[in-house]
PDB file of C-alpha atoms and ligand atoms in Angstrom:
ATOM      1  CA  MET Y   1       0.000   0.000   0.000  1.00  0.00           C
ATOM      2  CA  GLU Y   2       1.225   3.494  -0.790  1.00  0.00           C
ATOM      3  CA  LYS Y   3       2.843   5.206   2.223  1.00  0.00           C
ATOM      4  CA  LEU Y   4       1.881   8.806   2.922  1.00  0.00           C
ATOM      5  CA  TYR Y   5       4.293  11.530   4.097  1.00  0.00           C
ATOM      6  CA  GLY Y   6       3.832  15.278   4.300  1.00  0.00           C
ATOM      7  CA  VAL Y   7       4.771  18.708   5.566  1.00  0.00           C
ATOM      8  CA  ILE Y   8       2.607  20.751   7.931  1.00  0.00           C
ATOM      9  CA  GLY Y   9       2.812  24.528   8.255  1.00  0.00           C
ATOM     10  CA  ASP Y  10       0.843  27.767   8.211  1.00  0.00           C
ATOM     11  CA  PRO Y  11       1.185  29.059   5.513  1.00  0.00           C
ATOM     12  CA  ILE Y  12       2.302  26.079   3.412  1.00  0.00           C
ATOM     13  CA  ALA Y  13       1.352  26.731  -0.226  1.00  0.00           C
ATOM     14  CA  GLN Y  14       4.903  27.904  -1.084  1.00  0.00           C
ATOM     15  CA  SER Y  15       6.598  24.719   0.201  1.00  0.00           C
ATOM     16  CA  MET Y  16       9.023  23.030  -2.198  1.00  0.00           C
ATOM     17  CA  SER Y  17       9.318  19.893  -0.057  1.00  0.00           C
ATOM     18  CA  PRO Y  18       6.700  17.915  -2.045  1.00  0.00           C
ATOM     19  CA  ASP Y  19       8.686  18.404  -5.301  1.00  0.00           C
ATOM     20  CA  MET Y  20      11.897  17.336  -3.599  1.00  0.00           C
ATOM     21  CA  HIS Y  21      10.581  14.223  -1.830  1.00  0.00           C
ATOM     22  CA  ASN Y  22       8.263  13.031  -4.585  1.00  0.00           C
ATOM     23  CA  SER Y  23      11.125  13.199  -7.101  1.00  0.00           C
ATOM     24  CA  SER Y  24      13.154  10.934  -4.780  1.00  0.00           C
ATOM     25  CA  PHE Y  25      10.301   8.456  -4.217  1.00  0.00           C
ATOM     26  CA  LYS Y  26       9.851   8.255  -7.970  1.00  0.00           C
ATOM     27  CA  ALA Y  27      13.571   7.803  -8.699  1.00  0.00           C
ATOM     28  CA  LEU Y  28      13.796   5.003  -6.126  1.00  0.00           C
ATOM     29  CA  GLY Y  29      10.571   3.337  -7.295  1.00  0.00           C
ATOM     30  CA  LEU Y  30       9.085   3.582  -3.780  1.00  0.00           C
ATOM     31  CA  GLU Y  31       5.333   3.311  -3.375  1.00  0.00           C
ATOM     32  CA  ALA Y  32       5.024   6.563  -1.420  1.00  0.00           C
ATOM     33  CA  THR Y  33       3.729  10.090  -1.825  1.00  0.00           C
ATOM     34  CA  TYR Y  34       4.397  13.403  -0.029  1.00  0.00           C
ATOM     35  CA  LYS Y  35       1.817  16.197   0.317  1.00  0.00           C
ATOM     36  CA  ALA Y  36       1.696  19.689   1.819  1.00  0.00           C
ATOM     37  CA  PHE Y  37      -0.938  20.144   4.542  1.00  0.00           C
ATOM     38  CA  HIS Y  38      -2.131  23.530   5.747  1.00  0.00           C
ATOM     39  CA  VAL Y  39      -2.427  23.124   9.531  1.00  0.00           C
ATOM     40  CA  THR Y  40      -3.316  26.109  11.723  1.00  0.00           C
ATOM     41  CA  PRO Y  41      -2.030  26.204  15.352  1.00  0.00           C
ATOM     42  CA  GLU Y  42      -5.397  25.205  16.852  1.00  0.00           C
ATOM     43  CA  ARG Y  43      -5.497  22.100  14.607  1.00  0.00           C
ATOM     44  CA  LEU Y  44      -1.945  20.953  15.367  1.00  0.00           C
ATOM     45  CA  GLU Y  45      -2.846  18.332  17.987  1.00  0.00           C
ATOM     46  CA  SER Y  46      -5.564  16.753  15.830  1.00  0.00           C
ATOM     47  CA  ALA Y  47      -3.209  16.773  12.825  1.00  0.00           C
ATOM     48  CA  LEU Y  48      -0.688  14.728  14.837  1.00  0.00           C
ATOM     49  CA  GLU Y  49      -3.460  12.326  15.901  1.00  0.00           C
ATOM     50  CA  GLY Y  50      -4.265  12.029  12.197  1.00  0.00           C
ATOM     51  CA  VAL Y  51      -0.688  10.903  11.502  1.00  0.00           C
ATOM     52  CA  ARG Y  52      -1.167   8.036  13.974  1.00  0.00           C
ATOM     53  CA  GLY Y  53      -4.727   7.277  12.864  1.00  0.00           C
ATOM     54  CA  LEU Y  54      -3.935   7.201   9.145  1.00  0.00           C
ATOM     55  CA  GLY Y  55      -0.668   5.340   9.636  1.00  0.00           C
ATOM     56  CA  MET Y  56       1.332   8.029   7.837  1.00  0.00           C
ATOM     57  CA  GLY Y  57       5.078   7.337   7.604  1.00  0.00           C
ATOM     58  CA  GLY Y  58       6.098  10.716   8.915  1.00  0.00           C
ATOM     59  CA  LEU Y  59       6.087  14.478   8.595  1.00  0.00           C
ATOM     60  CA  ASN Y  60       8.169  17.534   8.098  1.00  0.00           C
ATOM     61  CA  VAL Y  61       7.182  20.406  10.353  1.00  0.00           C
ATOM     62  CA  THR Y  62       7.651  24.037   9.408  1.00  0.00           C
ATOM     63  CA  ILE Y  63       6.754  27.539  10.630  1.00  0.00           C
ATOM     64  CA  PRO Y  64       4.997  28.101  13.052  1.00  0.00           C
ATOM     65  CA  HIS Y  65       4.896  24.569  14.511  1.00  0.00           C
ATOM     66  CA  LYS Y  66       8.553  23.565  15.018  1.00  0.00           C
ATOM     67  CA  VAL Y  67       8.485  24.246  18.781  1.00  0.00           C
ATOM     68  CA  SER Y  68       4.798  23.696  19.612  1.00  0.00           C
ATOM     69  CA  VAL Y  69       4.694  20.252  17.936  1.00  0.00           C
ATOM     70  CA  MET Y  70       7.099  18.853  20.551  1.00  0.00           C
ATOM     71  CA  LYS Y  71       4.465  18.470  23.257  1.00  0.00           C
ATOM     72  CA  PHE Y  72       2.394  16.141  21.012  1.00  0.00           C
ATOM     73  CA  LEU Y  73       5.263  13.712  20.326  1.00  0.00           C
ATOM     74  CA  ASP Y  74       6.159  10.528  22.242  1.00  0.00           C
ATOM     75  CA  GLU Y  75       9.919  10.932  22.082  1.00  0.00           C
ATOM     76  CA  ILE Y  76      12.392  13.688  21.136  1.00  0.00           C
ATOM     77  CA  ASP Y  77      15.876  12.981  19.813  1.00  0.00           C
ATOM     78  CA  PRO Y  78      18.659  14.520  22.038  1.00  0.00           C
ATOM     79  CA  LEU Y  79      19.898  16.982  19.365  1.00  0.00           C
ATOM     80  CA  ALA Y  80      16.340  18.215  18.713  1.00  0.00           C
ATOM     81  CA  SER Y  81      15.942  18.659  22.504  1.00  0.00           C
ATOM     82  CA  LYS Y  82      19.084  20.828  22.661  1.00  0.00           C
ATOM     83  CA  ILE Y  83      17.892  22.870  19.679  1.00  0.00           C
ATOM     84  CA  GLY Y  84      14.419  23.111  21.186  1.00  0.00           C
ATOM     85  CA  ALA Y  85      12.631  22.475  17.890  1.00  0.00           C
ATOM     86  CA  VAL Y  86      11.563  19.593  15.637  1.00  0.00           C
ATOM     87  CA  ASN Y  87      11.379  19.648  11.836  1.00  0.00           C
ATOM     88  CA  THR Y  88      10.969  15.894  11.225  1.00  0.00           C
ATOM     89  CA  VAL Y  89       8.568  13.370  12.763  1.00  0.00           C
ATOM     90  CA  VAL Y  90       8.895   9.619  12.271  1.00  0.00           C
ATOM     91  CA  ASN Y  91       5.857   7.412  12.926  1.00  0.00           C
ATOM     92  CA  GLU Y  92       7.127   4.123  14.366  1.00  0.00           C
ATOM     93  CA  ASN Y  93       3.973   1.994  14.660  1.00  0.00           C
ATOM     94  CA  GLY Y  94       1.994   4.800  16.273  1.00  0.00           C
ATOM     95  CA  LYS Y  95       4.916   6.177  18.332  1.00  0.00           C
ATOM     96  CA  LEU Y  96       5.837   9.648  17.066  1.00  0.00           C
ATOM     97  CA  ILE Y  97       9.533  10.531  17.350  1.00  0.00           C
ATOM     98  CA  GLY Y  98      10.776  14.087  16.739  1.00  0.00           C
ATOM     99  CA  TYR Y  99      14.107  14.993  15.130  1.00  0.00           C
ATOM    100  CA  ASN Y 100      15.750  18.170  13.904  1.00  0.00           C
ATOM    101  CA  THR Y 101      17.620  17.777  10.601  1.00  0.00           C
ATOM    102  CA  ASP Y 102      17.900  21.529   9.828  1.00  0.00           C
ATOM    103  CA  GLY Y 103      21.218  22.035  11.597  1.00  0.00           C
ATOM    104  CA  MET Y 104      22.861  18.826  10.382  1.00  0.00           C
ATOM    105  CA  GLY Y 105      21.519  19.635   6.920  1.00  0.00           C
ATOM    106  CA  TYR Y 106      23.418  22.906   7.112  1.00  0.00           C
ATOM    107  CA  VAL Y 107      26.585  21.230   8.458  1.00  0.00           C
ATOM    108  CA  THR Y 108      26.519  18.681   5.620  1.00  0.00           C
ATOM    109  CA  SER Y 109      26.162  21.473   3.055  1.00  0.00           C
ATOM    110  CA  LEU Y 110      29.052  23.371   4.655  1.00  0.00           C
ATOM    111  CA  LYS Y 111      31.295  20.296   4.517  1.00  0.00           C
ATOM    112  CA  GLU Y 112      30.614  20.160   0.765  1.00  0.00           C
ATOM    113  CA  ILE Y 113      32.415  23.481   0.264  1.00  0.00           C
ATOM    114  CA  LEU Y 114      35.031  23.417   3.050  1.00  0.00           C
ATOM    115  CA  GLN Y 115      37.542  21.825   0.666  1.00  0.00           C
ATOM    116  CA  GLU Y 116      40.901  21.445   2.448  1.00  0.00           C
ATOM    117  CA  LYS Y 117      39.709  23.351   5.536  1.00  0.00           C
ATOM    118  CA  SER Y 118      38.437  21.368   8.504  1.00  0.00           C
ATOM    119  CA  LEU Y 119      35.525  22.250  10.748  1.00  0.00           C
ATOM    120  CA  GLU Y 120      37.567  21.554  13.908  1.00  0.00           C
ATOM    121  CA  ASN Y 121      40.040  24.311  13.031  1.00  0.00           C
ATOM    122  CA  SER Y 122      37.425  26.809  11.866  1.00  0.00           C
ATOM    123  CA  SER Y 123      36.371  30.063  13.504  1.00  0.00           C
ATOM    124  CA  ILE Y 124      32.739  30.600  12.641  1.00  0.00           C
ATOM    125  CA  LEU Y 125      30.391  33.562  13.014  1.00  0.00           C
ATOM    126  CA  LEU Y 126      26.644  33.045  12.951  1.00  0.00           C
ATOM    127  CA  ILE Y 127      24.590  36.151  12.181  1.00  0.00           C
ATOM    128  CA  GLY Y 128      21.106  35.860  13.679  1.00  0.00           C
ATOM    129  CA  ALA Y 129      19.730  34.153  16.764  1.00  0.00           C
ATOM    130  CA  GLY Y 130      16.382  32.735  15.650  1.00  0.00           C
ATOM    131  CA  GLY Y 131      15.273  29.133  15.124  1.00  0.00           C
ATOM    132  CA  ALA Y 132      17.608  28.407  12.210  1.00  0.00           C
ATOM    133  CA  ALA Y 133      20.594  29.829  14.121  1.00  0.00           C
ATOM    134  CA  ARG Y 134      19.811  27.582  17.125  1.00  0.00           C
ATOM    135  CA  ALA Y 135      19.681  24.505  14.896  1.00  0.00           C
ATOM    136  CA  ILE Y 136      22.971  25.363  13.184  1.00  0.00           C
ATOM    137  CA  TYR Y 137      24.705  26.396  16.434  1.00  0.00           C
ATOM    138  CA  PHE Y 138      24.029  23.123  18.289  1.00  0.00           C
ATOM    139  CA  SER Y 139      24.775  21.008  15.218  1.00  0.00           C
ATOM    140  CA  LEU Y 140      28.128  22.755  14.688  1.00  0.00           C
ATOM    141  CA  LEU Y 141      28.926  22.193  18.379  1.00  0.00           C
ATOM    142  CA  GLU Y 142      28.359  18.454  17.854  1.00  0.00           C
ATOM    143  CA  GLU Y 143      31.051  18.571  15.163  1.00  0.00           C
ATOM    144  CA  GLY Y 144      33.551  20.433  17.340  1.00  0.00           C
ATOM    145  CA  VAL Y 145      34.726  23.817  16.054  1.00  0.00           C
ATOM    146  CA  LYS Y 146      37.485  26.156  17.269  1.00  0.00           C
ATOM    147  CA  GLN Y 147      35.290  29.239  17.707  1.00  0.00           C
ATOM    148  CA  LEU Y 148      31.544  29.705  17.268  1.00  0.00           C
ATOM    149  CA  ASP Y 149      30.249  33.225  17.929  1.00  0.00           C
ATOM    150  CA  ILE Y 150      26.808  34.721  17.372  1.00  0.00           C
ATOM    151  CA  ALA Y 151      26.030  38.300  16.275  1.00  0.00           C
ATOM    152  CA  ASN Y 152      22.457  39.488  16.417  1.00  0.00           C
ATOM    153  CA  ARG Y 153      20.373  42.680  16.358  1.00  0.00           C
ATOM    154  CA  THR Y 154      19.047  41.713  19.810  1.00  0.00           C
ATOM    155  CA  VAL Y 155      22.224  40.596  21.611  1.00  0.00           C
ATOM    156  CA  GLU Y 156      20.194  39.040  24.429  1.00  0.00           C
ATOM    157  CA  ASN Y 157      18.791  36.427  22.012  1.00  0.00           C
ATOM    158  CA  ALA Y 158      22.346  35.464  21.025  1.00  0.00           C
ATOM    159  CA  ARG Y 159      23.315  35.213  24.730  1.00  0.00           C
ATOM    160  CA  THR Y 160      20.399  32.862  25.351  1.00  0.00           C
ATOM    161  CA  ILE Y 161      21.695  30.423  22.720  1.00  0.00           C
ATOM    162  CA  ILE Y 162      25.320  30.347  23.905  1.00  0.00           C
ATOM    163  CA  ASN Y 163      24.349  30.222  27.586  1.00  0.00           C
ATOM    164  CA  GLY Y 164      26.500  27.667  29.423  1.00  0.00           C
ATOM    165  CA  GLN Y 165      29.258  27.418  26.801  1.00  0.00           C
ATOM    166  CA  PRO Y 166      32.826  28.467  27.727  1.00  0.00           C
ATOM    167  CA  SER Y 167      33.651  32.079  26.783  1.00  0.00           C
ATOM    168  CA  SER Y 168      36.754  30.781  24.971  1.00  0.00           C
ATOM    169  CA  LEU Y 169      34.397  28.939  22.556  1.00  0.00           C
ATOM    170  CA  SER Y 170      31.457  31.312  22.060  1.00  0.00           C
ATOM    171  CA  LYS Y 171      30.648  34.962  22.519  1.00  0.00           C
ATOM    172  CA  ALA Y 172      27.548  36.988  21.765  1.00  0.00           C
ATOM    173  CA  MET Y 173      27.771  40.425  20.147  1.00  0.00           C
ATOM    174  CA  GLY Y 174      25.889  43.085  18.250  1.00  0.00           C
ATOM    175  CA  LEU Y 175      26.036  43.474  14.471  1.00  0.00           C
ATOM    176  CA  LEU Y 176      28.377  46.490  14.510  1.00  0.00           C
ATOM    177  CA  GLU Y 177      30.925  44.778  16.752  1.00  0.00           C
ATOM    178  CA  ALA Y 178      30.851  41.753  14.441  1.00  0.00           C
ATOM    179  CA  GLU Y 179      31.397  43.954  11.389  1.00  0.00           C
ATOM    180  CA  ASN Y 180      34.674  45.255  12.865  1.00  0.00           C
ATOM    181  CA  ASP Y 181      35.916  41.737  13.689  1.00  0.00           C
ATOM    182  CA  LEU Y 182      34.997  39.882  10.493  1.00  0.00           C
ATOM    183  CA  HIS Y 183      38.651  39.209   9.568  1.00  0.00           C
ATOM    184  CA  ALA Y 184      38.811  36.812  12.550  1.00  0.00           C
ATOM    185  CA  TYR Y 185      36.445  34.280  10.938  1.00  0.00           C
ATOM    186  CA  ASP Y 186      36.920  31.494   8.384  1.00  0.00           C
ATOM    187  CA  VAL Y 187      33.175  31.018   7.900  1.00  0.00           C
ATOM    188  CA  ILE Y 188      30.443  33.682   8.183  1.00  0.00           C
ATOM    189  CA  ILE Y 189      26.832  32.513   8.020  1.00  0.00           C
ATOM    190  CA  ASN Y 190      23.734  34.670   7.638  1.00  0.00           C
ATOM    191  CA  THR Y 191      20.768  33.010   9.334  1.00  0.00           C
ATOM    192  CA  THR Y 192      18.563  36.112   9.450  1.00  0.00           C
ATOM    193  CA  SER Y 193      15.804  36.753   6.939  1.00  0.00           C
ATOM    194  CA  ILE Y 194      17.571  39.934   5.730  1.00  0.00           C
ATOM    195  CA  GLY Y 195      17.971  39.796   1.949  1.00  0.00           C
ATOM    196  CA  MET Y 196      15.089  37.411   1.422  1.00  0.00           C
ATOM    197  CA  TYR Y 197      12.501  38.096  -1.229  1.00  0.00           C
ATOM    198  CA  PRO Y 198      10.835  40.711  -1.259  1.00  0.00           C
ATOM    199  CA  ASN Y 199      13.480  42.650   0.817  1.00  0.00           C
ATOM    200  CA  LYS Y 200      16.158  41.768  -1.674  1.00  0.00           C
ATOM    201  CA  ASP Y 201      18.219  44.966  -1.302  1.00  0.00           C
ATOM    202  CA  ASP Y 202      18.986  44.648   2.414  1.00  0.00           C
ATOM    203  CA  ILE Y 203      22.175  43.095   3.826  1.00  0.00           C
ATOM    204  CA  PRO Y 204      22.710  41.804   7.402  1.00  0.00           C
ATOM    205  CA  LEU Y 205      26.094  43.561   7.783  1.00  0.00           C
ATOM    206  CA  SER Y 206      28.919  45.023   5.709  1.00  0.00           C
ATOM    207  CA  LEU Y 207      31.642  42.614   4.579  1.00  0.00           C
ATOM    208  CA  HIS Y 208      34.388  45.261   4.186  1.00  0.00           C
ATOM    209  CA  ASN Y 209      36.521  43.546   6.849  1.00  0.00           C
ATOM    210  CA  ILE Y 210      36.590  39.941   5.637  1.00  0.00           C
ATOM    211  CA  LYS Y 211      39.839  38.171   4.818  1.00  0.00           C
ATOM    212  CA  SER Y 212      40.240  36.605   1.398  1.00  0.00           C
ATOM    213  CA  SER Y 213      39.134  32.971   1.088  1.00  0.00           C
ATOM    214  CA  THR Y 214      36.489  33.376   3.784  1.00  0.00           C
ATOM    215  CA  ILE Y 215      33.462  31.151   3.255  1.00  0.00           C
ATOM    216  CA  VAL Y 216      30.374  33.373   3.224  1.00  0.00           C
ATOM    217  CA  SER Y 217      27.179  31.419   3.522  1.00  0.00           C
ATOM    218  CA  ASP Y 218      23.587  32.621   3.392  1.00  0.00           C
ATOM    219  CA  ILE Y 219      20.840  30.143   4.303  1.00  0.00           C
ATOM    220  CA  ILE Y 220      18.355  32.121   2.195  1.00  0.00           C
ATOM    221  CA  TYR Y 221      17.599  30.416  -1.133  1.00  0.00           C
ATOM    222  CA  ASN Y 222      15.058  32.805  -2.615  1.00  0.00           C
ATOM    223  CA  PRO Y 223      16.707  34.724  -4.252  1.00  0.00           C
ATOM    224  CA  LEU Y 224      19.381  32.140  -5.059  1.00  0.00           C
ATOM    225  CA  GLU Y 225      22.068  34.774  -4.678  1.00  0.00           C
ATOM    226  CA  THR Y 226      21.297  37.512  -2.167  1.00  0.00           C
ATOM    227  CA  ARG Y 227      22.850  40.959  -2.547  1.00  0.00           C
ATOM    228  CA  TRP Y 228      25.058  40.053   0.436  1.00  0.00           C
ATOM    229  CA  LEU Y 229      26.369  36.947  -1.353  1.00  0.00           C
ATOM    230  CA  GLN Y 230      26.990  39.024  -4.497  1.00  0.00           C
ATOM    231  CA  GLU Y 231      29.107  41.418  -2.402  1.00  0.00           C
ATOM    232  CA  ALA Y 232      30.978  38.505  -0.827  1.00  0.00           C
ATOM    233  CA  ARG Y 233      31.711  36.998  -4.241  1.00  0.00           C
ATOM    234  CA  ALA Y 234      32.986  40.381  -5.476  1.00  0.00           C
ATOM    235  CA  LYS Y 235      35.405  40.414  -2.504  1.00  0.00           C
ATOM    236  CA  GLY Y 236      36.816  37.011  -3.467  1.00  0.00           C
ATOM    237  CA  ALA Y 237      34.974  34.972  -0.852  1.00  0.00           C
ATOM    238  CA  ILE Y 238      33.775  31.414  -1.441  1.00  0.00           C
ATOM    239  CA  THR Y 239      29.997  31.736  -1.374  1.00  0.00           C
ATOM    240  CA  GLN Y 240      27.134  29.368  -0.671  1.00  0.00           C
ATOM    241  CA  ASN Y 241      23.363  29.843  -0.728  1.00  0.00           C
ATOM    242  CA  GLY Y 242      20.649  28.068   1.295  1.00  0.00           C
ATOM    243  CA  VAL Y 243      19.727  25.420  -1.295  1.00  0.00           C
ATOM    244  CA  GLY Y 244      22.296  22.998   0.158  1.00  0.00           C
ATOM    245  CA  MET Y 245      20.883  23.281   3.682  1.00  0.00           C
ATOM    246  CA  PHE Y 246      17.355  22.785   2.412  1.00  0.00           C
ATOM    247  CA  VAL Y 247      18.263  19.754   0.303  1.00  0.00           C
ATOM    248  CA  PHE Y 248      20.369  18.052   3.000  1.00  0.00           C
ATOM    249  CA  GLN Y 249      17.793  18.588   5.768  1.00  0.00           C
ATOM    250  CA  GLY Y 250      15.326  16.918   3.400  1.00  0.00           C
ATOM    251  CA  ALA Y 251      17.711  14.061   2.604  1.00  0.00           C
ATOM    252  CA  LEU Y 252      18.341  13.395   6.313  1.00  0.00           C
ATOM    253  CA  ALA Y 253      14.568  13.362   6.981  1.00  0.00           C
ATOM    254  CA  PHE Y 254      14.022  11.033   4.002  1.00  0.00           C
ATOM    255  CA  GLU Y 255      16.627   8.654   5.420  1.00  0.00           C
ATOM    256  CA  LYS Y 256      14.930   8.633   8.831  1.00  0.00           C
ATOM    257  CA  TRP Y 257      11.585   7.713   7.225  1.00  0.00           C
ATOM    258  CA  THR Y 258      12.746   5.130   4.684  1.00  0.00           C
ATOM    259  CA  GLY Y 259      16.215   3.968   5.791  1.00  0.00           C
ATOM    260  CA  ILE Y 260      17.511   5.077   2.364  1.00  0.00           C
ATOM    261  CA  TYR Y 261      19.798   8.066   1.817  1.00  0.00           C
ATOM    262  CA  PRO Y 262      18.453   9.614  -1.396  1.00  0.00           C
ATOM    263  CA  ASP Y 263      20.311  10.936  -4.444  1.00  0.00           C
ATOM    264  CA  ILE Y 264      21.177  14.544  -3.544  1.00  0.00           C
ATOM    265  CA  ASP Y 265      21.408  15.696  -7.157  1.00  0.00           C
ATOM    266  CA  ILE Y 266      17.828  14.584  -7.842  1.00  0.00           C
ATOM    267  CA  MET Y 267      16.591  16.549  -4.822  1.00  0.00           C
ATOM    268  CA  ARG Y 268      18.720  19.595  -5.680  1.00  0.00           C
ATOM    269  CA  ASN Y 269      17.514  19.611  -9.274  1.00  0.00           C
ATOM    270  CA  ALA Y 270      13.881  19.466  -8.130  1.00  0.00           C
ATOM    271  CA  ILE Y 271      14.466  22.590  -6.018  1.00  0.00           C
ATOM    272  CA  LEU Y 272      16.489  24.466  -8.622  1.00  0.00           C
ATOM    273  CA  THR Y 273      13.847  23.732 -11.262  1.00  0.00           C
ATOM    274  CA  LYS Y 274      11.212  25.145  -8.917  1.00  0.00           C
ATOM    275  CA  LEU Y 275      13.338  28.235  -8.194  1.00  0.00           C
ATOM    276  CA  GLY Y 276      14.228  28.673 -11.838  1.00  0.00           C
ATOM    277  CA  GLY Y 277      17.976  28.774 -11.264  1.00  0.00           C
ATOM    278  CA  THR Y 278      21.195  26.882 -11.734  1.00  0.00           C
ATOM    279  CA  HIS Y 279      23.400  27.885  -8.764  1.00  0.00           C
ATOM    280  CA  LYS Y 280      24.860  24.594  -7.599  1.00  0.00           C
ATOM    281  CA  CYS Y 281      25.946  25.636  -4.078  1.00  0.00           C
TER     282      CYS Y 281
HETATM  283  P1  NAP T 301      13.409  33.619  13.121  1.00  0.00           P
HETATM  284  O1  NAP T 301      13.405  32.577  14.183  1.00  0.00           O
HETATM  285  O2  NAP T 301      12.247  34.524  12.987  1.00  0.00           O
HETATM  286  O3  NAP T 301      14.749  34.533  13.368  1.00  0.00           O
HETATM  287  C1  NAP T 301      14.965  35.677  12.588  1.00  0.00           C
HETATM  288  C2  NAP T 301      16.360  36.263  12.890  1.00  0.00           C
HETATM  289  O4  NAP T 301      16.566  37.354  11.981  1.00  0.00           O
HETATM  290  C3  NAP T 301      16.534  36.845  14.289  1.00  0.00           C
HETATM  291  O5  NAP T 301      17.868  36.703  14.692  1.00  0.00           O
HETATM  292  C4  NAP T 301      16.195  38.327  14.074  1.00  0.00           C
HETATM  293  O6  NAP T 301      16.831  39.196  15.011  1.00  0.00           O
HETATM  294  C5  NAP T 301      16.806  38.561  12.715  1.00  0.00           C
HETATM  295  N1  NAP T 301      16.174  39.662  11.995  1.00  0.00           N
HETATM  296  C6  NAP T 301      14.961  39.662  11.368  1.00  0.00           C
HETATM  297  N2  NAP T 301      14.728  40.869  10.787  1.00  0.00           N
HETATM  298  C7  NAP T 301      15.820  41.635  11.068  1.00  0.00           C
HETATM  299  C8  NAP T 301      16.192  42.970  10.733  1.00  0.00           C
HETATM  300  N3  NAP T 301      15.385  43.769  10.002  1.00  0.00           N
HETATM  301  N4  NAP T 301      17.387  43.437  11.161  1.00  0.00           N
HETATM  302  C9  NAP T 301      18.217  42.656  11.894  1.00  0.00           C
HETATM  303  N5  NAP T 301      17.924  41.367  12.243  1.00  0.00           N
HETATM  304  C10 NAP T 301      16.736  40.873  11.835  1.00  0.00           C
HETATM  305  O7  NAP T 301      13.627  32.963  11.682  1.00  0.00           O
HETATM  306  P2  NAP T 301      14.344  31.560  11.321  1.00  0.00           P
HETATM  307  O8  NAP T 301      13.343  30.480  11.371  1.00  0.00           O
HETATM  308  O9  NAP T 301      15.579  31.436  12.124  1.00  0.00           O
HETATM  309  O10 NAP T 301      14.674  31.785   9.763  1.00  0.00           O
HETATM  310  C11 NAP T 301      15.612  32.769   9.371  1.00  0.00           C
HETATM  311  C12 NAP T 301      15.901  32.672   7.872  1.00  0.00           C
HETATM  312  O11 NAP T 301      16.438  31.390   7.581  1.00  0.00           O
HETATM  313  C13 NAP T 301      14.688  32.834   6.968  1.00  0.00           C
HETATM  314  O12 NAP T 301      15.079  33.618   5.861  1.00  0.00           O
HETATM  315  C14 NAP T 301      14.385  31.407   6.503  1.00  0.00           C
HETATM  316  O13 NAP T 301      13.782  31.361   5.238  1.00  0.00           O
HETATM  317  C15 NAP T 301      15.789  30.829   6.455  1.00  0.00           C
HETATM  318  N6  NAP T 301      15.815  29.359   6.610  1.00  0.00           N
HETATM  319  C16 NAP T 301      16.394  28.619   5.620  1.00  0.00           C
HETATM  320  C17 NAP T 301      16.443  27.252   5.736  1.00  0.00           C
HETATM  321  C18 NAP T 301      17.081  26.422   4.651  1.00  0.00           C
HETATM  322  O14 NAP T 301      16.839  25.207   4.619  1.00  0.00           O
HETATM  323  N7  NAP T 301      17.886  26.992   3.771  1.00  0.00           N
HETATM  324  C19 NAP T 301      15.909  26.612   6.875  1.00  0.00           C
HETATM  325  C20 NAP T 301      15.350  27.401   7.884  1.00  0.00           C
HETATM  326  C21 NAP T 301      15.309  28.789   7.747  1.00  0.00           C
HETATM  327  P3  NAP T 301      16.171  39.530  16.459  1.00  0.00           P
HETATM  328  O15 NAP T 301      16.526  38.366  17.356  1.00  0.00           O
HETATM  329  O16 NAP T 301      16.822  40.802  16.852  1.00  0.00           O
HETATM  330  O17 NAP T 301      14.686  39.658  16.225  1.00  0.00           O
END
């Protein structure tokens, strides 16, 4: 019998996850389908009951349910607990288990472009302190990095994330302070929504202080190349957009549901076709 998977969110019409997962099911010849479901906050609990009742294989969870879904699950994976959010639910015979693949999706995409550099020796700056930053921060910590700082408009939100970590590993700062210190970092990651369609002309901070060969990464994928990434490229940085993170978080979720790690190029092509672009990274 065909297995049903899906993504829940509010809004959800713009989701590209169905294209990505259905292309993988098709390529692998699996009898499965993936749909987008519009679920409002007051319907979240009944939607999760529906997953059990219908025997669905699992779900992706997106805005605004990544935190609130946790109380309706039977078990939460340790990394998702640290992050404090779930983006993937696996239905194991009626037992719903929550995972977070966003951060590890990002880490996998970063490893693709690190080339001869290693994560353990890298000094990394995260810009932003929202849900995506939390996921990336705790996933990078799992990998072990030399330095992992957070700059944010509201410094208190950055402090909340790094709370409990040694000051030699992580510090929180404002955006202006970060701007002056950018030469200290090997990898700079924008996790804010600044530069995202329709506010395409805004940048999170000026890159005038970066050293050459810095990796500048923006987790936004619409547009495929933000103005900030254009500026980074003009300064000689190695740049990366958010398609990789999106594709790898999807691949890791797919593996949790099916036990099969899917073909990344098939997933990436499904997304790039949808976005109408060809930027590989
Ligand atoms: P979020 O929880 O709402 O956090 C937003 C962050 O952006 C906060 O740090 C916020 O700062 C900052 N921010 C927003 N507007 C700002 C402004 N005008 N000036 C300065 N800072 C501003 O959002 P999120 O869930 O982390 O998502 C952030 C971005 O990541 C979105 O663009 C989303 O599409 C993208 N994303 C991509 C992927 C992927 O797979 N590629 C996955 C998840 C998210 P304050 O703390 O000061 O409010």
